[in-house]
Every structure is written in structure tokens, then in C-alpha cells.
């Protein structure tokens, strides 16, 4: 079972559907105003919005904490990371997207060729609940910095975070609703996609991404899909095990395991497996989920989160896996205590399907080749991590991993590097947020040529001369052929 299969969310009281058509119409008007302001003014205003978010960070952290159940400290870090990205996007939009000259090449040397990036217009962003600010802002912030207006449909579990974010926009930039929020569940998301938006930025589960893509297909609306993961950590025999277990604890149990690029599987070389497990269990044993600031992490945000963990753990144990810390009884809804499993068959859900809870499967491998093969064996391909003191070897292994991002000797190392794009492969989605690719993701490339003078070799005409065709033929061979 995955969270998306769970009927639990549908038990929430019905809300009247928002008028997404009117919202998109207002966004359309705002997008023309915003695009017309130009790079410098948009930068100034995006940074003013950033200041407004920073100035209200304490209040926002409380809202995020209340909606998700994560400690306020975790929510504060989420805000800090988000603002780093927003700052980068605001300050780099011009450099990445402005029109620039490109070489025209030998045949078209009489043309001045330029490439520029233009905003799409209205971008719909549909977000998840686990990082209700950081994650959707990969699309919201970069789309706005690239000159678009945004209509944001947050998760039904975290509407207040989104509403606060849009109010911060209005405080900083009251003239036009460049950022608007519509709240509700999947039906509101579907209506928004069909309301004539120009691009969709979706973050959520792989199963929902397929429905979103089908809705986008109706009007050929382009989509960036940031989906789930089942990230593997690979531990080599020469790894610093203290470091590796620190990061396994952080990546596996932080945010109650509800991190798309959290660690769900560990492949550790057999010769150090026992030592790795002992250290990991010693550290994980000290963790306690709860509601106050001293808690290691909070509750399961999704009402069905504990059920998925229980099912995956039960299945792993039935199939011959061993629990070295916790087990089925660790699920004490809405909290789940840390669970460490080992010797779990590779086709069990706990190894192949996103669990999204504080569980780690630690399986032994004979060598690093086997580790890479197993890490690559799921449908997902979001992130991965490698622990080895030989960083050159780590980089060679990283190149072989099916993942959008790989960290060596840390986990989540890329999340705070605004210049690095983020996104998955395979079942983890396509397209990129963050970095220059993230700005281009929310822009259309527009090519332009200006004929500066008539070419001596005049090929762009119907009545080409025999002489010009003779020269063209000989150029074809001299430029592209192997004949001397
Ligand atoms: P989800 O797929 O259940 O929902 C995501 C969003 O889609 C929600 O806003 C939901 O209301 C909306 N939605 C649902 N059905 C829809 C439909 N038919 N049409 C349009 N919108 C619809 O995911 P979730 O439970 O909110 O989030 C958890 C998932 O998100 C996990 O799989 C996690 O790995 C993934 N995630 C991925 C990233 C990433 O960047 N790759 C980041 C965070 C979370």
C-alpha cells in the first residue's frame, strides 16, 4: 500500500470548490503586468517578498509545525533553505534567461542569432504536505522569478502555509495577484490544470503524477513532475561508519521519514555490516518522536502514514526479514518510533515501494557493484548517497546510479545548494526545479535571427543557382563527410 491508495483523506468534510476559472483569469492579467516589469523590477519585488517571509518566519514556522506535526526547529530550517533558493532565483533570473547571442555557424554566418527565454504566463503549482513550503517553492519561487504568475494548489493537509505565503506576497507587492492560492483536494487540482494554465509544476506521489499528466495531455499542457523516491545509501568497506550512521539516522528518521530524498534503503558491504548495524541501532535507539521541541521528530502527517509503515514492516518480517530495532509495534499512531530491518528480500514492499516513514532497511552486499545494481533496481530514481573515504571512487559510482542527485559522505547535501537543479528519473519524475535549469523549466526558449546582409551563398530561395548548389554540395562533404 502507498499513501495515495489510502481512503483516509477522503473522510475530511466537503468544502465548496473554489472558482479556479476566475482565479486563473486574474492570474492571466497579473502575468502580463509582472512580465512587463522587466528583470530589475521583478528582482526587487521578489526580494521584497523574500524579506516579508523572513520577517514573519516565526509565525510561519508555527503554522508549518501545526499543520505537519514537525518540530518548530525543523520548520524554521525549512524556511531558511527556502529563502536561500528564492534569493538565488531572484538574483540569477536575468543572467540565466536574458537574450544572448549564439554562434550562427558557417552556413548562416550572415545571420545574427540570439536566444532568449520568455515566461509561460500562468503556472499552476500543485504541492505535497511533507515540506509544505520548501518543496512547492521549488516551482512557485522559480516560476515567479522567471516572470510568471502562479496559482498554487497546496496539499489539503497544509493549506494555511500556502495562504500565509500568498499573503506575504500581497504585503510586499499589493498591486497584482502574481501569487494566488486555491485550496482543496485532487478535484481542485484537476480543475486547475484544466482551467487554461500554461504550465503545471506538480510535486507529489508517482501515482498522482500519472493522473496529472493525463489531465495535462488533454490540452498538451507542459508538466514538470517531482515524484516519490526510494533512495539508497551505499556504504563501502572503507567508509567512516560514525559519519555514515549519523547520516543514516538523519536521512532515515528525520521528518519522521517523510522526505522524498530521505534514506529508505542501505546497502552495506558485508564485511562492515555488523559494525554499521550496531552503531546505527545505538544511535536510533535514543530517538523519540513527540510534540514538543525536544522531540527527535514529529507525528506522521498523513492520517494513513502509520498504516503504510505497519504493512511494509509486517510484509518484510513475514518474508524472512529481521527487525533489529522496533517492529510492527513501533507504530503508535500518530507517532512511529524508529524501525531498522535487515535481510529483507529485495522484492518486498519495504525495499521497492516508498514507505515514507521512519524505517530503514539495511541489507548486506558482497561488493560495491552489487550495491549499485540493487540501488538501481527500483522504478524510482530520485536521490542516492555513497559513503567511502575514496571520493574519486565515490564519484565513479555516482555516475552509475539511476538518480537525479547523488551525495558522497552526506545525505541531502544538494538541498541547500541553490545553483544545483533538482529532480528525478524514471518513476521519480522528470524536469528540474532549482538552479538555472529550474528557471528555464518555467520559461520558453525563443530563437531569433536577424539577417545582417545577403549571403554570398544564397540558399534560402526557390530559384537557387547551379553555382550555389555546387558550392553547397562541396560544403556538405567538407563540413560533414569523411571523404578527402
Ligand atoms: P499526493 O500525490 O497524494 O498529492 C500531491 C498533490 O496532488 C496534493 O496537492 C493533492 O491534493 C494533489 N492531487 C491529488 N490528486 C490529484 C489529481 N487527480 N489531480 C491534480 N492534483 C491532485 O502526494 P502527497 O501525499 O501530498 O505527498 C507525498 C508524496 O510527494 C511522496 O510520494 C513524496 O515522495 C513526494 N514528494 C516528492 C518531492 C520531490 O521533489 N520529488 C518532494 C516532496 C514530496
Coordinates of C-alpha atoms and ligand atoms in Angstrom, one line a residue:
X1 CA 0.0 0.0 0.0
X2 CA 1.1 3.6 -0.6
X3 CA -0.4 6.8 0.9
X4 CA -2.1 7.5 -2.4
X5 CA -4.1 4.3 -2.2
X6 CA -5.4 5.2 1.2
X7 CA -9.0 6.4 1.5
X8 CA -8.3 8.2 4.8
X9 CA -8.1 11.7 3.4
X10 CA -11.5 11.4 1.7
X11 CA -13.1 11.4 5.2
X12 CA -12.5 15.1 5.6
X13 CA -15.6 17.4 5.5
X14 CA -16.5 18.6 2.0
X15 CA -15.6 22.2 1.2
X16 CA -17.2 24.2 -1.6
X17 CA -15.0 24.2 -4.7
X18 CA -13.1 27.4 -5.4
X19 CA -13.7 29.2 -8.7
X20 CA -10.5 28.3 -10.4
X21 CA -11.5 29.9 -13.7
X22 CA -11.8 33.3 -12.1
X23 CA -8.5 32.8 -10.3
X24 CA -6.7 31.8 -13.5
X25 CA -8.2 34.8 -15.3
X26 CA -6.9 37.2 -12.6
X27 CA -3.5 35.4 -12.8
X28 CA -3.5 35.9 -16.6
X29 CA -3.8 39.7 -16.1
X30 CA -1.2 39.7 -13.3
X31 CA 1.2 37.7 -15.5
X32 CA 1.2 40.4 -18.2
X33 CA 1.9 43.1 -15.6
X34 CA 4.6 41.0 -14.0
X35 CA 6.3 40.0 -17.2
X36 CA 6.2 43.7 -18.4
X37 CA 8.1 44.9 -15.3
X38 CA 11.4 43.5 -16.6
X39 CA 14.2 41.8 -14.8
X40 CA 15.4 44.5 -12.4
X41 CA 12.0 45.4 -11.0
X42 CA 11.0 41.8 -10.7
X43 CA 14.2 41.0 -8.8
X44 CA 13.5 43.9 -6.5
X45 CA 9.9 42.8 -5.8
X46 CA 10.8 39.1 -5.4
X47 CA 13.4 40.1 -2.9
X48 CA 10.8 42.2 -1.1
X49 CA 8.6 39.1 -0.9
X50 CA 11.6 37.2 0.5
X51 CA 12.0 39.8 3.2
X52 CA 8.3 39.6 4.1
X53 CA 8.6 35.8 4.5
X54 CA 11.8 36.2 6.6
X55 CA 10.2 38.9 8.8
X56 CA 7.3 36.6 9.5
X57 CA 9.4 33.4 9.8
X58 CA 8.4 32.7 13.5
X59 CA 4.7 32.8 12.7
X60 CA 5.2 30.8 9.5
X61 CA 7.2 28.1 11.4
X62 CA 4.4 27.8 13.9
X63 CA 1.9 27.3 11.1
X64 CA 4.1 24.7 9.3
X65 CA 4.6 22.9 12.6
X66 CA 0.9 22.8 13.4
X67 CA -0.1 21.6 10.0
X68 CA 2.6 18.9 9.6
X69 CA 3.4 18.0 13.2
X70 CA 7.1 18.6 12.7
X71 CA 9.1 20.4 15.4
X72 CA 9.2 24.2 15.1
X73 CA 13.0 24.0 14.7
X74 CA 12.7 21.7 11.7
X75 CA 10.1 24.2 10.2
X76 CA 12.5 27.1 10.8
X77 CA 15.2 25.2 8.9
X78 CA 12.8 24.6 6.1
X79 CA 12.1 28.3 5.8
X80 CA 15.8 29.1 5.8
X81 CA 16.5 26.7 3.0
X82 CA 13.5 28.0 1.0
X83 CA 14.7 31.6 1.3
X84 CA 18.2 30.7 0.1
X85 CA 16.6 29.3 -3.1
X86 CA 14.3 32.3 -3.5
X87 CA 17.2 34.7 -3.1
X88 CA 19.2 32.8 -5.7
X89 CA 16.3 32.6 -8.2
X90 CA 15.6 36.4 -7.8
X91 CA 19.3 37.3 -8.3
X92 CA 20.0 34.9 -11.2
X93 CA 16.9 35.2 -13.4
X94 CA 18.3 37.9 -15.6
X95 CA 21.7 36.2 -16.1
X96 CA 20.1 32.8 -16.9
X97 CA 17.2 34.0 -19.1
X98 CA 18.1 37.2 -20.8
X99 CA 18.6 37.2 -24.6
X100 CA 22.1 36.5 -25.6
X101 CA 24.0 35.9 -28.9
X102 CA 24.8 32.4 -30.1
X103 CA 27.2 31.4 -32.9
X104 CA 25.4 31.3 -36.2
X105 CA 27.7 28.7 -37.8
X106 CA 29.4 28.6 -41.2
X107 CA 26.3 28.3 -43.4
X108 CA 24.3 31.0 -41.7
X109 CA 27.1 33.4 -40.9
X110 CA 25.1 36.3 -42.3
X111 CA 22.5 35.9 -39.5
X112 CA 22.7 37.4 -36.1
X113 CA 21.4 34.6 -33.9
X114 CA 20.0 35.2 -30.4
X115 CA 18.4 33.0 -27.8
X116 CA 16.1 34.4 -25.1
X117 CA 13.7 32.8 -22.5
X118 CA 10.2 34.1 -22.0
X119 CA 7.8 33.3 -19.2
X120 CA 5.0 30.9 -19.9
X121 CA 2.3 33.2 -18.4
X122 CA 0.3 31.3 -15.8
X123 CA 1.8 28.4 -14.0
X124 CA -0.2 26.0 -11.8
X125 CA 1.7 24.6 -8.9
X126 CA 0.3 21.5 -7.1
X127 CA 2.2 20.6 -3.9
X128 CA 2.6 18.0 -1.2
X129 CA 2.4 18.3 2.6
X130 CA 5.8 16.9 3.8
X131 CA 7.8 20.1 3.2
X132 CA 4.8 22.4 2.5
X133 CA 7.0 25.4 1.9
X134 CA 10.4 24.2 0.6
X135 CA 9.0 21.7 -1.9
X136 CA 6.3 23.7 -3.7
X137 CA 8.6 26.8 -3.6
X138 CA 11.0 25.0 -5.9
X139 CA 8.3 25.6 -8.5
X140 CA 6.4 28.7 -7.1
X141 CA 9.6 30.8 -6.4
X142 CA 11.4 29.9 -9.6
X143 CA 8.3 30.4 -11.8
X144 CA 7.7 33.8 -10.3
X145 CA 11.4 34.8 -10.6
X146 CA 11.2 33.7 -14.3
X147 CA 8.3 36.2 -14.9
X148 CA 5.2 34.0 -14.5
X149 CA 2.1 34.4 -12.3
X150 CA 1.3 31.4 -10.2
X151 CA -1.8 29.7 -8.9
X152 CA -0.8 27.4 -6.1
X153 CA -2.9 24.4 -5.0
X154 CA -1.3 23.1 -1.8
X155 CA -1.9 19.7 -0.2
X156 CA -5.3 19.5 1.5
X157 CA -3.3 18.8 4.7
X158 CA -1.3 22.1 4.6
X159 CA -3.5 24.9 3.2
X160 CA -2.6 27.5 5.9
X161 CA 1.1 27.5 5.0
X162 CA 0.2 28.3 1.4
X163 CA -2.3 31.0 2.3
X164 CA 0.3 32.7 4.5
X165 CA 2.8 32.6 1.7
X166 CA 0.4 34.3 -0.7
X167 CA -0.5 36.9 1.9
X168 CA 3.2 37.7 2.3
X169 CA 3.3 38.3 -1.4
X170 CA 0.4 40.7 -1.2
X171 CA 2.0 42.6 1.8
X172 CA 5.2 43.1 -0.3
X173 CA 3.5 43.6 -3.7
X174 CA -0.1 44.7 -3.3
X175 CA -0.7 45.8 -6.9
X176 CA -1.4 42.4 -8.7
X177 CA -2.1 38.8 -7.5
X178 CA 1.0 37.3 -9.0
X179 CA 0.7 34.5 -6.5
X180 CA -2.7 33.2 -5.6
X181 CA -3.8 30.1 -3.7
X182 CA -6.7 27.8 -4.2
X183 CA -7.3 25.1 -1.6
X184 CA -8.9 21.7 -1.8
X185 CA -8.2 18.2 -2.8
X186 CA -7.4 16.3 -6.0
X187 CA -10.6 17.6 -7.8
X188 CA -9.5 21.2 -7.3
X189 CA -6.0 20.2 -8.7
X190 CA -7.7 18.6 -11.7
X191 CA -9.9 21.7 -12.3
X192 CA -6.9 24.0 -12.1
X193 CA -5.0 22.0 -14.7
X194 CA -8.0 22.2 -17.0
X195 CA -8.6 25.9 -16.4
X196 CA -6.2 27.0 -19.3
X197 CA -2.9 27.3 -17.4
X198 CA 0.3 27.4 -19.5
X199 CA 2.4 25.0 -17.4
X200 CA 2.0 22.7 -14.4
X201 CA 4.6 22.2 -11.7
X202 CA 3.5 19.1 -9.8
X203 CA 5.1 17.6 -6.7
X204 CA 3.6 14.5 -5.1
X205 CA 3.4 10.8 -5.5
X206 CA 4.2 8.9 -8.7
X207 CA 0.6 7.6 -8.8
X208 CA -0.9 11.1 -8.7
X209 CA 1.6 12.3 -11.3
X210 CA 0.2 9.9 -13.8
X211 CA -3.3 11.3 -13.3
X212 CA -1.9 14.9 -13.5
X213 CA -0.1 14.0 -16.7
X214 CA -3.3 12.6 -18.2
X215 CA -5.1 15.8 -17.4
X216 CA -2.2 17.9 -18.9
X217 CA -2.4 15.7 -22.0
X218 CA -5.9 16.9 -22.8
X219 CA -4.6 20.4 -23.7
X220 CA -1.0 19.4 -24.3
X221 CA 0.0 21.5 -21.2
X222 CA 3.6 21.0 -20.3
X223 CA 4.4 19.5 -17.0
X224 CA 7.3 19.2 -14.6
X225 CA 6.8 16.2 -12.3
X226 CA 8.6 15.8 -9.0
X227 CA 7.6 12.5 -7.5
X228 CA 8.4 9.9 -4.9
X229 CA 11.6 8.1 -4.2
X230 CA 13.2 5.1 -2.5
X231 CA 16.7 6.4 -2.0
X232 CA 19.5 4.1 -1.3
X233 CA 22.6 4.7 0.8
X234 CA 25.7 2.7 -0.2
X235 CA 28.3 2.1 2.4
X236 CA 31.7 0.9 1.3
X237 CA 34.1 -1.2 3.5
X238 CA 36.4 1.8 4.0
X239 CA 33.6 4.2 5.0
X240 CA 33.7 6.3 8.1
X241 CA 30.9 4.4 9.9
X242 CA 30.3 7.0 12.5
X243 CA 29.6 9.6 9.8
X244 CA 27.6 7.1 7.7
X245 CA 25.3 6.1 10.7
X246 CA 24.9 9.8 11.7
X247 CA 23.6 10.5 8.2
X248 CA 21.5 7.3 8.1
X249 CA 19.8 8.4 11.2
X250 CA 19.2 11.9 9.9
X251 CA 18.2 10.7 6.4
X252 CA 16.1 7.8 7.6
X253 CA 14.3 9.2 10.6
X254 CA 14.4 13.0 10.2
X255 CA 10.9 14.5 9.5
X256 CA 9.6 11.1 10.6
X257 CA 11.0 9.6 7.4
X258 CA 8.6 11.7 5.3
X259 CA 11.3 13.1 3.0
X260 CA 11.2 12.4 -0.8
X261 CA 15.0 12.2 -0.7
X262 CA 15.2 10.6 2.7
X263 CA 17.1 7.3 3.1
X264 CA 14.9 4.3 2.9
X265 CA 17.4 1.5 2.0
X266 CA 21.0 1.0 3.0
X267 CA 23.4 -1.4 1.1
X268 CA 26.4 -2.0 3.2
X269 CA 29.4 -4.1 2.2
X270 CA 29.1 -7.4 4.2
X271 CA 32.5 -7.0 6.0
X272 CA 31.2 -3.9 7.9
X273 CA 27.5 -4.7 8.1
X274 CA 27.5 -5.9 11.7
X275 CA 29.5 -2.9 12.9
X276 CA 27.3 -0.5 10.9
X277 CA 24.1 -2.0 12.3
X278 CA 25.4 -1.9 15.9
X279 CA 26.3 1.8 15.6
X280 CA 23.0 2.6 13.8
X281 CA 20.9 0.9 16.4
X282 CA 22.8 2.5 19.2
X283 CA 22.1 6.0 17.8
X284 CA 18.5 5.3 16.6
X285 CA 17.5 3.9 20.0
X286 CA 17.9 7.3 21.5
X287 CA 15.4 8.9 19.2
X288 CA 11.8 9.7 20.4
X289 CA 9.0 11.2 18.3
X290 CA 6.7 13.7 20.0
X291 CA 5.0 17.0 20.0
X292 CA 7.5 19.3 21.9
X293 CA 10.8 20.9 20.8
X294 CA 12.8 18.2 22.5
X295 CA 11.3 15.5 20.2
X296 CA 13.6 14.0 17.6
X297 CA 10.8 14.3 15.0
X298 CA 7.1 14.7 14.9
X299 CA 3.9 12.7 14.1
X300 CA 3.1 11.1 10.8
X301 CA 1.4 14.0 8.9
X302 CA -0.8 11.9 6.7
X303 CA -3.5 10.0 8.6
X304 CA -2.6 6.8 6.8
X305 CA 1.2 7.2 7.3
X306 CA 1.4 4.7 10.2
X307 CA -0.7 2.1 8.3
X308 CA 1.7 2.1 5.4
X309 CA 4.7 1.6 7.7
X310 CA 2.9 -1.2 9.6
X311 CA 2.1 -3.0 6.3
X312 CA 5.6 -2.7 4.9
X313 CA 7.2 -3.9 8.1
X314 CA 4.8 -6.8 8.6
X315 CA 5.3 -7.9 5.0
X316 CA 9.2 -7.7 5.3
X317 CA 9.1 -9.8 8.5
X318 CA 6.7 -12.4 7.0
X319 CA 9.1 -12.8 4.1
X320 CA 12.0 -13.6 6.4
X321 CA 13.4 -10.1 7.2
X322 CA 14.7 -9.4 10.7
X323 CA 13.9 -6.4 12.9
X324 CA 17.0 -5.2 14.7
X325 CA 15.2 -2.2 16.2
X326 CA 11.5 -1.8 16.7
X327 CA 8.9 -3.6 14.6
X328 CA 5.2 -3.6 13.9
X329 CA 4.5 -2.3 17.5
X330 CA 6.6 0.8 16.8
X331 CA 3.6 2.2 15.1
X332 CA 1.8 4.1 17.8
X333 CA -0.4 6.5 15.7
X334 CA 0.1 9.3 15.1
X335 CA 3.7 8.6 16.0
X336 CA 6.1 5.9 14.7
X337 CA 9.3 5.0 16.6
X338 CA 12.4 4.2 14.6
X339 CA 12.5 0.8 12.9
X340 CA 15.6 -0.9 11.5
X341 CA 15.2 -4.1 9.4
X342 CA 17.8 -6.3 7.8
X343 CA 17.9 -9.2 5.4
X344 CA 14.7 -8.1 3.8
X345 CA 14.1 -9.7 0.4
X346 CA 14.7 -7.3 -2.5
X347 CA 11.1 -7.7 -3.9
X348 CA 9.4 -6.8 -0.6
X349 CA 7.5 -3.5 -0.5
X350 CA 9.9 -2.3 2.2
X351 CA 12.6 -2.4 -0.4
X352 CA 10.7 -1.5 -3.6
X353 CA 7.9 0.8 -2.6
X354 CA 8.1 4.2 -1.0
X355 CA 7.4 3.7 2.8
X356 CA 7.6 7.4 3.8
X357 CA 8.0 6.6 7.5
X358 CA 10.9 6.3 10.0
X359 CA 12.1 2.9 8.8
X360 CA 15.4 1.8 7.4
X361 CA 16.2 -1.5 5.5
X362 CA 19.8 -2.4 5.9
X363 CA 20.9 -5.2 3.6
X364 CA 24.4 -6.6 3.1
X365 CA 26.1 -6.8 -0.3
X366 CA 29.2 -8.7 -1.4
X367 CA 30.7 -5.6 -3.1
X368 CA 30.0 -2.1 -4.4
X369 CA 29.0 -3.5 -7.9
X370 CA 26.2 -5.4 -6.2
X371 CA 25.3 -2.3 -4.2
X372 CA 24.9 -0.2 -7.4
X373 CA 22.9 -2.9 -9.1
X374 CA 20.5 -3.2 -6.2
X375 CA 20.2 0.6 -5.7
X376 CA 19.2 0.9 -9.3
X377 CA 16.7 -1.9 -9.2
X378 CA 13.5 0.0 -8.2
X379 CA 11.3 2.0 -10.5
X380 CA 12.3 5.2 -8.7
X381 CA 15.4 7.4 -9.3
X382 CA 15.4 10.5 -7.1
X383 CA 18.5 10.7 -4.9
X384 CA 21.2 8.4 -3.6
X385 CA 24.2 8.6 -1.3
X386 CA 27.6 6.9 -1.1
X387 CA 29.9 6.6 1.9
X388 CA 33.5 5.9 1.2
X389 CA 36.8 7.6 2.1
X390 CA 37.8 7.3 -1.6
X391 CA 35.9 10.2 -3.1
X392 CA 37.2 9.5 -6.6
X393 CA 35.7 6.0 -6.4
X394 CA 32.5 7.6 -4.9
X395 CA 32.2 9.9 -8.0
X396 CA 32.7 6.9 -10.4
X397 CA 29.9 5.0 -8.5
X398 CA 27.7 8.1 -8.5
X399 CA 27.9 8.3 -12.3
X400 CA 26.4 4.7 -12.4
X401 CA 23.5 5.4 -10.2
X402 CA 20.0 5.9 -11.5
X403 CA 19.2 9.2 -9.7
X404 CA 18.8 12.9 -10.2
X405 CA 21.2 13.7 -7.4
X406 CA 23.9 11.8 -5.6
X407 CA 25.7 12.9 -2.4
X408 CA 29.1 11.5 -1.2
X409 CA 29.7 11.4 2.5
X410 CA 26.5 13.1 3.3
X411 CA 22.8 12.9 2.6
X412 CA 20.6 15.8 1.2
X413 CA 23.8 17.7 0.6
X414 CA 22.4 19.3 -2.6
X415 CA 19.2 20.6 -0.9
X416 CA 20.9 23.8 0.2
X417 CA 22.9 24.4 -3.0
X418 CA 20.6 26.7 -4.9
X419 CA 22.7 26.5 -8.1
X420 CA 22.1 22.8 -8.4
X421 CA 19.0 21.5 -10.2
X422 CA 16.7 19.0 -8.5
X423 CA 14.5 16.3 -10.0
X424 CA 14.2 12.6 -10.7
X425 CA 14.4 10.0 -13.3
X426 CA 12.0 7.1 -14.0
X427 CA 9.2 6.8 -11.5
X428 CA 10.6 9.8 -9.6
X429 CA 9.5 12.1 -12.4
X430 CA 11.0 14.5 -15.0
X431 CA 12.0 18.1 -15.4
X432 CA 14.0 20.1 -12.9
X433 CA 13.4 22.7 -10.2
X434 CA 16.2 24.9 -8.6
X435 CA 19.3 26.3 -10.3
X436 CA 19.5 27.6 -13.9
X437 CA 17.5 24.6 -15.1
X438 CA 14.8 25.4 -12.6
X439 CA 14.5 28.9 -14.1
X440 CA 14.5 27.6 -17.6
X441 CA 11.8 25.0 -16.6
X442 CA 9.4 27.8 -16.2
X443 CA 10.4 29.6 -19.4
X444 CA 10.0 29.0 -23.1
X445 CA 13.1 29.3 -25.3
X446 CA 12.6 31.7 -28.1
X447 CA 15.1 31.8 -31.0
X448 CA 15.6 34.8 -33.2
X449 CA 17.7 35.6 -36.2
X450 CA 18.3 38.9 -37.9
X451 CA 19.7 38.7 -41.5
X452 CA 22.6 41.2 -41.4
X453 CA 23.4 41.1 -45.1
X454 CA 22.6 38.9 -48.1
X455 CA 24.7 35.8 -48.0
X456 CA 27.2 35.3 -50.8
X457 CA 25.9 31.7 -50.8
X458 CA 22.2 32.4 -51.3
X459 CA 20.4 29.2 -50.4
X460 CA 17.2 30.4 -48.8
X461 CA 15.4 30.9 -52.2
X462 CA 13.4 28.8 -54.6
X463 CA 15.5 29.6 -57.7
X464 CA 18.9 28.7 -56.3
X465 CA 21.7 29.0 -58.8
X466 CA 23.6 26.0 -60.1
X467 CA 26.8 27.6 -58.8
X468 CA 25.4 28.0 -55.2
X469 CA 24.2 24.4 -55.2
X470 CA 27.6 23.2 -56.4
X471 CA 29.3 25.1 -53.5
X472 CA 26.6 23.8 -51.1
X473 CA 27.3 20.2 -52.1
X474 CA 31.0 20.5 -51.7
X475 CA 30.5 22.2 -48.3
X476 CA 28.2 19.3 -47.3
X477 CA 31.1 16.9 -47.8
X478 CA 33.9 19.1 -46.5
X479 CA 32.0 20.0 -43.3
X480 CA 30.3 16.7 -42.5
X481 CA 31.7 13.8 -44.6
X482 CA 34.8 11.6 -44.2
X483 CA 35.8 11.7 -47.9
X484 CA 39.0 13.6 -48.6
Ligands
LIG1 P1 -0.1 13.1 -3.4 O1 0.3 12.6 -4.8 O2 -1.2 12.4 -2.7 O3 -0.7 14.6 -3.6 C1 0.1 15.7 -4.1 C2 -0.8 16.8 -4.5 O4 -1.6 16.4 -5.7 C3 -1.8 17.3 -3.5 O5 -1.9 18.7 -3.5 C4 -3.1 16.6 -3.9 O6 -4.3 17.3 -3.5 C5 -3.0 16.7 -5.4 N1 -3.8 15.8 -6.2 C6 -4.3 14.6 -5.8 N2 -5.0 14.0 -6.9 C7 -4.9 14.9 -7.9 C8 -5.5 14.9 -9.2 N3 -6.1 13.8 -9.7 N4 -5.2 16.0 -10.0 C9 -4.5 17.0 -9.5 N5 -4.0 17.1 -8.3 C10 -4.2 16.0 -7.5 O7 1.2 13.3 -2.6 P2 1.4 13.7 -1.1 O8 0.9 12.6 -0.2 O9 0.7 15.1 -0.9 O10 2.9 13.9 -0.9 C11 3.8 12.9 -0.7 C12 4.5 12.4 -2.0 O11 5.2 13.5 -2.5 C13 5.5 11.4 -1.7 O12 5.5 10.4 -2.7 C14 6.8 12.2 -1.8 O13 8.0 11.4 -2.1 C15 6.5 13.1 -2.9 N6 7.4 14.3 -2.8 C16 8.3 14.5 -3.8 C17 9.1 15.6 -3.8 C18 10.1 15.8 -4.9 O14 10.6 16.9 -5.0 N7 10.4 14.9 -5.8 C19 9.1 16.4 -2.7 C20 8.2 16.2 -1.7 C21 7.4 15.1 -1.8

